[in-house]
PDB file of C-alpha atoms in Angstrom:
ATOM      1  CA  MET T 577     -10.087 -26.211 -31.061  1.00 49.00           C
ATOM      2  CA  THR T 578      -7.651 -24.278 -28.882  1.00 63.00           C
ATOM      3  CA  ALA T 579      -6.720 -25.900 -25.573  1.00 71.00           C
ATOM      4  CA  ALA T 580      -7.820 -24.071 -22.453  1.00 80.00           C
ATOM      5  CA  PRO T 581      -5.000 -22.124 -20.784  1.00 85.00           C
ATOM      6  CA  PRO T 582      -3.591 -23.621 -17.603  1.00 89.00           C
ATOM      7  CA  ARG T 583      -4.974 -22.405 -14.301  1.00 95.00           C
ATOM      8  CA  LEU T 584      -2.723 -19.764 -12.753  1.00 98.00           C
ATOM      9  CA  ILE T 585      -2.516 -19.395  -8.976  1.00 98.00           C
ATOM     10  CA  LEU T 586      -0.777 -16.491  -7.258  1.00 98.00           C
ATOM     11  CA  ALA T 587       0.795 -17.835  -4.057  1.00 97.00           C
ATOM     12  CA  SER T 588       0.415 -14.494  -2.282  1.00 94.00           C
ATOM     13  CA  LYS T 589      -2.093 -12.125  -0.714  1.00 90.00           C
ATOM     14  CA  SER T 590       0.019  -9.079  -1.652  1.00 91.00           C
ATOM     15  CA  ALA T 591      -2.269  -6.274  -2.780  1.00 90.00           C
ATOM     16  CA  SER T 592       0.416  -4.727  -4.997  1.00 92.00           C
ATOM     17  CA  ARG T 593       1.137  -8.007  -6.808  1.00 96.00           C
ATOM     18  CA  GLN T 594      -2.562  -8.634  -7.306  1.00 97.00           C
ATOM     19  CA  ALA T 595      -2.988  -5.088  -8.627  1.00 96.00           C
ATOM     20  CA  MET T 596      -0.167  -5.616 -11.145  1.00 97.00           C
ATOM     21  CA  LEU T 597      -1.726  -8.804 -12.495  1.00 98.00           C
ATOM     22  CA  ASP T 598      -5.200  -7.251 -12.553  1.00 98.00           C
ATOM     23  CA  ALA T 599      -3.964  -4.198 -14.459  1.00 97.00           C
ATOM     24  CA  ALA T 600      -2.132  -6.409 -16.959  1.00 98.00           C
ATOM     25  CA  GLY T 601      -5.300  -8.418 -17.634  1.00 97.00           C
ATOM     26  CA  VAL T 602      -3.998 -11.698 -16.188  1.00 97.00           C
ATOM     27  CA  ALA T 603      -6.624 -14.126 -14.837  1.00 97.00           C
ATOM     28  CA  TYR T 604      -5.581 -15.920 -11.654  1.00 97.00           C
ATOM     29  CA  ASP T 605      -6.695 -17.281  -8.305  1.00 97.00           C
ATOM     30  CA  SER T 606      -4.983 -16.117  -5.108  1.00 97.00           C
ATOM     31  CA  ILE T 607      -3.982 -18.748  -2.543  1.00 97.00           C
ATOM     32  CA  PRO T 608      -1.330 -17.486  -0.083  1.00 95.00           C
ATOM     33  CA  ALA T 609       1.591 -19.788   0.622  1.00 95.00           C
ATOM     34  CA  ASP T 610       2.347 -20.868   4.172  1.00 90.00           C
ATOM     35  CA  ILE T 611       6.084 -21.485   4.461  1.00 91.00           C
ATOM     36  CA  ASP T 612       8.780 -20.851   7.040  1.00 88.00           C
ATOM     37  CA  GLU T 613      10.802 -18.217   5.170  1.00 86.00           C
ATOM     38  CA  ARG T 614      13.525 -18.129   7.794  1.00 85.00           C
ATOM     39  CA  ALA T 615      14.034 -21.905   7.441  1.00 87.00           C
ATOM     40  CA  VAL T 616      14.447 -21.528   3.677  1.00 88.00           C
ATOM     41  CA  GLU T 617      16.928 -18.694   4.201  1.00 86.00           C
ATOM     42  CA  ALA T 618      18.879 -20.763   6.733  1.00 85.00           C
ATOM     43  CA  GLY T 619      19.748 -23.232   3.981  1.00 86.00           C
ATOM     44  CA  LEU T 620      21.084 -20.441   1.771  1.00 88.00           C
ATOM     45  CA  ASP T 621      23.873 -19.105   3.948  1.00 83.00           C
ATOM     46  CA  GLY T 622      26.261 -17.086   1.816  1.00 85.00           C
ATOM     47  CA  ALA T 623      23.916 -16.872  -1.180  1.00 91.00           C
ATOM     48  CA  ALA T 624      23.559 -13.595  -3.048  1.00 94.00           C
ATOM     49  CA  PRO T 625      20.411 -11.571  -2.268  1.00 94.00           C
ATOM     50  CA  ALA T 626      18.925 -12.243  -5.734  1.00 95.00           C
ATOM     51  CA  GLU T 627      19.418 -15.992  -5.207  1.00 96.00           C
ATOM     52  CA  VAL T 628      17.673 -15.803  -1.821  1.00 95.00           C
ATOM     53  CA  ALA T 629      14.724 -13.903  -3.305  1.00 95.00           C
ATOM     54  CA  GLU T 630      14.406 -16.449  -6.134  1.00 96.00           C
ATOM     55  CA  ALA T 631      14.646 -19.392  -3.733  1.00 96.00           C
ATOM     56  CA  LEU T 632      11.875 -17.937  -1.565  1.00 96.00           C
ATOM     57  CA  ALA T 633       9.706 -17.309  -4.633  1.00 97.00           C
ATOM     58  CA  VAL T 634      10.183 -20.926  -5.721  1.00 97.00           C
ATOM     59  CA  ALA T 635       9.483 -22.252  -2.213  1.00 96.00           C
ATOM     60  CA  LYS T 636       6.218 -20.289  -1.969  1.00 97.00           C
ATOM     61  CA  ALA T 637       5.070 -21.471  -5.386  1.00 97.00           C
ATOM     62  CA  ALA T 638       6.049 -25.085  -4.641  1.00 97.00           C
ATOM     63  CA  ALA T 639       4.107 -25.119  -1.365  1.00 96.00           C
ATOM     64  CA  VAL T 640       0.879 -24.134  -3.134  1.00 97.00           C
ATOM     65  CA  ALA T 641       1.586 -26.287  -6.216  1.00 97.00           C
ATOM     66  CA  ALA T 642       1.826 -29.363  -3.988  1.00 96.00           C
ATOM     67  CA  LEU T 643      -1.843 -28.863  -3.070  1.00 95.00           C
ATOM     68  CA  HIS T 644      -3.058 -28.024  -6.595  1.00 96.00           C
ATOM     69  CA  PRO T 645      -1.826 -30.546  -9.179  1.00 93.00           C
ATOM     70  CA  GLN T 646      -1.513 -29.341 -12.784  1.00 93.00           C
ATOM     71  CA  ALA T 647      -1.999 -25.694 -11.834  1.00 96.00           C
ATOM     72  CA  LEU T 648       0.752 -23.232 -12.696  1.00 98.00           C
ATOM     73  CA  VAL T 649       1.661 -21.446  -9.470  1.00 98.00           C
ATOM     74  CA  LEU T 650       3.321 -18.040  -9.280  1.00 98.00           C
ATOM     75  CA  GLY T 651       5.477 -17.312  -6.263  1.00 98.00           C
ATOM     76  CA  SER T 652       7.153 -13.984  -5.613  1.00 97.00           C
ATOM     77  CA  ASP T 653       9.416 -12.449  -3.013  1.00 96.00           C
ATOM     78  CA  SER T 654      11.272  -9.204  -2.354  1.00 95.00           C
ATOM     79  CA  LEU T 655      14.156  -8.404  -0.073  1.00 95.00           C
ATOM     80  CA  VAL T 656      16.070  -5.262   0.771  1.00 97.00           C
ATOM     81  CA  VAL T 657      19.801  -4.818   1.322  1.00 97.00           C
ATOM     82  CA  CYS T 658      21.283  -1.558   2.581  1.00 98.00           C
ATOM     83  CA  LYS T 659      24.971  -1.033   3.388  1.00 97.00           C
ATOM     84  CA  GLY T 660      25.524  -4.795   3.333  1.00 94.00           C
ATOM     85  CA  ARG T 661      22.715  -5.588   5.780  1.00 95.00           C
ATOM     86  CA  ARG T 662      19.612  -7.514   4.736  1.00 93.00           C
ATOM     87  CA  PHE T 663      16.246  -6.411   6.095  1.00 94.00           C
ATOM     88  CA  ASP T 664      13.030  -8.325   6.737  1.00 87.00           C
ATOM     89  CA  LYS T 665       9.580  -6.795   7.216  1.00 92.00           C
ATOM     90  CA  PRO T 666       9.462  -4.609  10.345  1.00 96.00           C
ATOM     91  CA  ARG T 667       7.782  -6.386  13.262  1.00 95.00           C
ATOM     92  CA  SER T 668       6.771  -3.220  15.104  1.00 98.00           C
ATOM     93  CA  ARG T 669       6.408   0.519  14.606  1.00 98.00           C
ATOM     94  CA  GLU T 670       9.618   0.989  16.592  1.00 98.00           C
ATOM     95  CA  GLU T 671      11.522  -1.418  14.338  1.00 98.00           C
ATOM     96  CA  ALA T 672      10.126   0.334  11.240  1.00 98.00           C
ATOM     97  CA  GLY T 673      11.545   3.580  12.625  1.00 98.00           C
ATOM     98  CA  GLU T 674      14.931   1.916  13.179  1.00 98.00           C
ATOM     99  CA  HIS T 675      14.937   0.689   9.581  1.00 98.00           C
ATOM    100  CA  LEU T 676      14.091   4.147   8.242  1.00 98.00           C
ATOM    101  CA  ARG T 677      16.902   5.758  10.269  1.00 98.00           C
ATOM    102  CA  PHE T 678      19.331   3.172   8.864  1.00 98.00           C
ATOM    103  CA  PHE T 679      18.154   3.801   5.282  1.00 98.00           C
ATOM    104  CA  SER T 680      18.321   7.600   5.630  1.00 98.00           C
ATOM    105  CA  GLY T 681      20.794   9.118   3.165  1.00 98.00           C
ATOM    106  CA  SER T 682      21.741   5.696   1.776  1.00 98.00           C
ATOM    107  CA  VAL T 683      21.021   3.483  -1.229  1.00 98.00           C
ATOM    108  CA  MET T 684      18.524   0.697  -0.690  1.00 98.00           C
ATOM    109  CA  GLU T 685      18.877  -2.302  -3.027  1.00 98.00           C
ATOM    110  CA  LEU T 686      15.550  -4.004  -3.643  1.00 98.00           C
ATOM    111  CA  HIS T 687      15.612  -7.489  -5.151  1.00 97.00           C
ATOM    112  CA  SER T 688      12.268  -8.759  -6.467  1.00 97.00           C
ATOM    113  CA  ALA T 689      11.860 -12.296  -7.786  1.00 98.00           C
ATOM    114  CA  ALA T 690       9.140 -14.422  -9.326  1.00 98.00           C
ATOM    115  CA  ALA T 691       8.905 -18.143 -10.093  1.00 98.00           C
ATOM    116  CA  LEU T 692       6.454 -20.446 -11.867  1.00 98.00           C
ATOM    117  CA  VAL T 693       6.093 -23.975 -10.475  1.00 98.00           C
ATOM    118  CA  ARG T 694       3.937 -26.861 -11.670  1.00 97.00           C
ATOM    119  CA  ASP T 695       3.725 -30.343 -10.140  1.00 93.00           C
ATOM    120  CA  GLY T 696       6.909 -29.897  -8.137  1.00 86.00           C
ATOM    121  CA  GLY T 697       9.039 -28.590 -11.000  1.00 96.00           C
ATOM    122  CA  CYS T 698      10.187 -24.999 -11.406  1.00 98.00           C
ATOM    123  CA  GLU T 699       9.285 -23.964 -14.956  1.00 97.00           C
ATOM    124  CA  TRP T 700      10.811 -20.472 -14.765  1.00 98.00           C
ATOM    125  CA  SER T 701      12.297 -17.973 -12.311  1.00 98.00           C
ATOM    126  CA  HIS T 702      13.730 -14.482 -12.524  1.00 98.00           C
ATOM    127  CA  ALA T 703      15.056 -11.797 -10.180  1.00 98.00           C
ATOM    128  CA  SER T 704      15.451  -8.088 -10.869  1.00 98.00           C
ATOM    129  CA  LEU T 705      17.115  -5.237  -8.984  1.00 98.00           C
ATOM    130  CA  ALA T 706      16.093  -1.662  -8.236  1.00 98.00           C
ATOM    131  CA  ARG T 707      18.329   0.833  -6.472  1.00 98.00           C
ATOM    132  CA  LEU T 708      16.423   3.374  -4.391  1.00 98.00           C
ATOM    133  CA  HIS T 709      18.263   6.488  -3.216  1.00 98.00           C
ATOM    134  CA  VAL T 710      16.813   7.448   0.167  1.00 98.00           C
ATOM    135  CA  ARG T 711      16.969  11.150   1.042  1.00 98.00           C
ATOM    136  CA  ASP T 712      18.033  12.373   4.474  1.00 98.00           C
ATOM    137  CA  LEU T 713      15.020  11.720   6.716  1.00 98.00           C
ATOM    138  CA  SER T 714      14.358  13.962   9.704  1.00 98.00           C
ATOM    139  CA  GLU T 715      12.966  12.609  12.967  1.00 98.00           C
ATOM    140  CA  ASP T 716       9.855  14.748  12.434  1.00 98.00           C
ATOM    141  CA  PHE T 717       9.312  13.209   9.015  1.00 98.00           C
ATOM    142  CA  ILE T 718       9.807   9.659  10.297  1.00 98.00           C
ATOM    143  CA  ALA T 719       7.275  10.200  13.102  1.00 98.00           C
ATOM    144  CA  HIS T 720       4.732  11.766  10.708  1.00 98.00           C
ATOM    145  CA  TYR T 721       5.300   9.041   8.117  1.00 98.00           C
ATOM    146  CA  LEU T 722       4.750   6.269  10.668  1.00 98.00           C
ATOM    147  CA  ASP T 723       1.563   7.999  11.874  1.00 98.00           C
ATOM    148  CA  LEU T 724       0.303   7.795   8.294  1.00 97.00           C
ATOM    149  CA  GLU T 725       1.602   4.380   7.270  1.00 98.00           C
ATOM    150  CA  TRP T 726       1.841   2.105  10.316  1.00 98.00           C
ATOM    151  CA  PRO T 727       0.637  -0.686  10.496  1.00 97.00           C
ATOM    152  CA  ALA T 728       0.121  -0.991   6.700  1.00 95.00           C
ATOM    153  CA  ILE T 729       3.877  -0.997   6.018  1.00 96.00           C
ATOM    154  CA  GLY T 730       4.356  -3.865   8.467  1.00 95.00           C
ATOM    155  CA  HIS T 731       3.611  -6.121   5.490  1.00 91.00           C
ATOM    156  CA  THR T 732       6.324  -4.542   3.329  1.00 93.00           C
ATOM    157  CA  VAL T 733      10.037  -5.143   3.148  1.00 93.00           C
ATOM    158  CA  GLY T 734      11.765  -1.769   3.284  1.00 96.00           C
ATOM    159  CA  ALA T 735       8.928  -0.190   5.309  1.00 97.00           C
ATOM    160  CA  PHE T 736       7.373   1.622   2.375  1.00 97.00           C
ATOM    161  CA  ARG T 737       4.625   1.498  -0.213  1.00 94.00           C
ATOM    162  CA  ILE T 738       5.868   3.276  -3.332  1.00 93.00           C
ATOM    163  CA  GLU T 739       2.270   3.771  -4.482  1.00 91.00           C
ATOM    164  CA  GLY T 740       1.541   5.706  -1.271  1.00 93.00           C
ATOM    165  CA  PRO T 741       3.363   8.174   1.013  1.00 97.00           C
ATOM    166  CA  GLY T 742       6.431   5.917   0.825  1.00 97.00           C
ATOM    167  CA  VAL T 743       7.381   7.671  -2.402  1.00 97.00           C
ATOM    168  CA  GLN T 744       8.437  10.614  -0.204  1.00 98.00           C
ATOM    169  CA  LEU T 745      11.388   8.592   1.112  1.00 98.00           C
ATOM    170  CA  PHE T 746      13.325   8.774  -2.129  1.00 98.00           C
ATOM    171  CA  GLU T 747      15.411  11.221  -4.158  1.00 98.00           C
ATOM    172  CA  SER T 748      15.713   8.933  -7.172  1.00 98.00           C
ATOM    173  CA  ILE T 749      15.137   5.338  -8.259  1.00 97.00           C
ATOM    174  CA  GLU T 750      17.082   3.168 -10.708  1.00 97.00           C
ATOM    175  CA  GLY T 751      14.994   0.270 -11.984  1.00 96.00           C
ATOM    176  CA  ASP T 752      11.469  -0.296 -13.198  1.00 94.00           C
ATOM    177  CA  GLN T 753       8.337   0.392 -11.190  1.00 94.00           C
ATOM    178  CA  PHE T 754       7.258  -3.260 -11.209  1.00 96.00           C
ATOM    179  CA  THR T 755      10.441  -4.356  -9.434  1.00 97.00           C
ATOM    180  CA  VAL T 756       9.846  -1.657  -6.826  1.00 96.00           C
ATOM    181  CA  LEU T 757       6.238  -2.849  -6.422  1.00 95.00           C
ATOM    182  CA  GLY T 758       7.537  -6.346  -5.706  1.00 94.00           C
ATOM    183  CA  MET T 759       7.480  -8.427  -8.903  1.00 97.00           C
ATOM    184  CA  PRO T 760       9.454  -8.418 -12.208  1.00 97.00           C
ATOM    185  CA  LEU T 761       6.284  -8.123 -14.265  1.00 98.00           C
ATOM    186  CA  LEU T 762       7.583  -7.795 -17.828  1.00 98.00           C
ATOM    187  CA  PRO T 763       9.751 -10.961 -17.723  1.00 98.00           C
ATOM    188  CA  LEU T 764       6.859 -12.721 -15.978  1.00 98.00           C
ATOM    189  CA  LEU T 765       4.415 -11.787 -18.733  1.00 98.00           C
ATOM    190  CA  GLY T 766       6.846 -13.266 -21.257  1.00 98.00           C
ATOM    191  CA  ALA T 767       6.975 -16.507 -19.282  1.00 98.00           C
ATOM    192  CA  LEU T 768       3.178 -16.612 -19.047  1.00 98.00           C
ATOM    193  CA  ARG T 769       2.971 -16.322 -22.834  1.00 97.00           C
ATOM    194  CA  GLU T 770       5.426 -19.204 -23.154  1.00 96.00           C
ATOM    195  CA  GLU T 771       3.254 -21.267 -20.790  1.00 96.00           C
ATOM    196  CA  GLY T 772       0.087 -20.547 -22.733  1.00 95.00           C
ATOM    197  CA  VAL T 773      -1.541 -18.545 -19.939  1.00 96.00           C
ATOM    198  CA  LEU T 774      -1.522 -15.424 -22.136  1.00 96.00           C
ATOM    199  CA  ILE T 775      -1.947 -15.113 -25.893  1.00 94.00           C
ATOM    200  CA  ALA T 776       1.413 -14.649 -27.583  1.00 93.00           C
TER     201      ALA T 776
END
């Protein structure tokens, strides 16, 4: 008799991450993590962006795993770096506009990470990189875009949803679509097979 697969919990309420897992046929429960991301980042001064994203993914998964023994918990995080400056989610429409003006005509580096934690131990983690070439954005476009997309993009790092009008920000993208959507899905699926969540 085959053992039942471990329970998988997604430590996020991200619609794009849920959509990725749903489309891939992965069964999971969603229980958002409640952590102080800035406090985690404060302990990582000088760390590379990929390391910060992975650390935040692990911290989110660990916070939920502490409340659900034996469950395998998936944490994920994304962060954006542009011209050496790291960006968090915009806190207002005005700040979203400032971010877009800064990104205009530049390359945005998007680091997306995922981690699997069980009973306090990190079983696996991975970070991937996408490079998004932002076209020159006019003030008229930025105003129109924010009319369409604010406040929905307030929940997104980089102030865009690639599956929506945010795709209009870019001239080209280097990297896979899953990284851009916020989670390195293919490496994650491999880890879930290793953990027995998916059939190998």
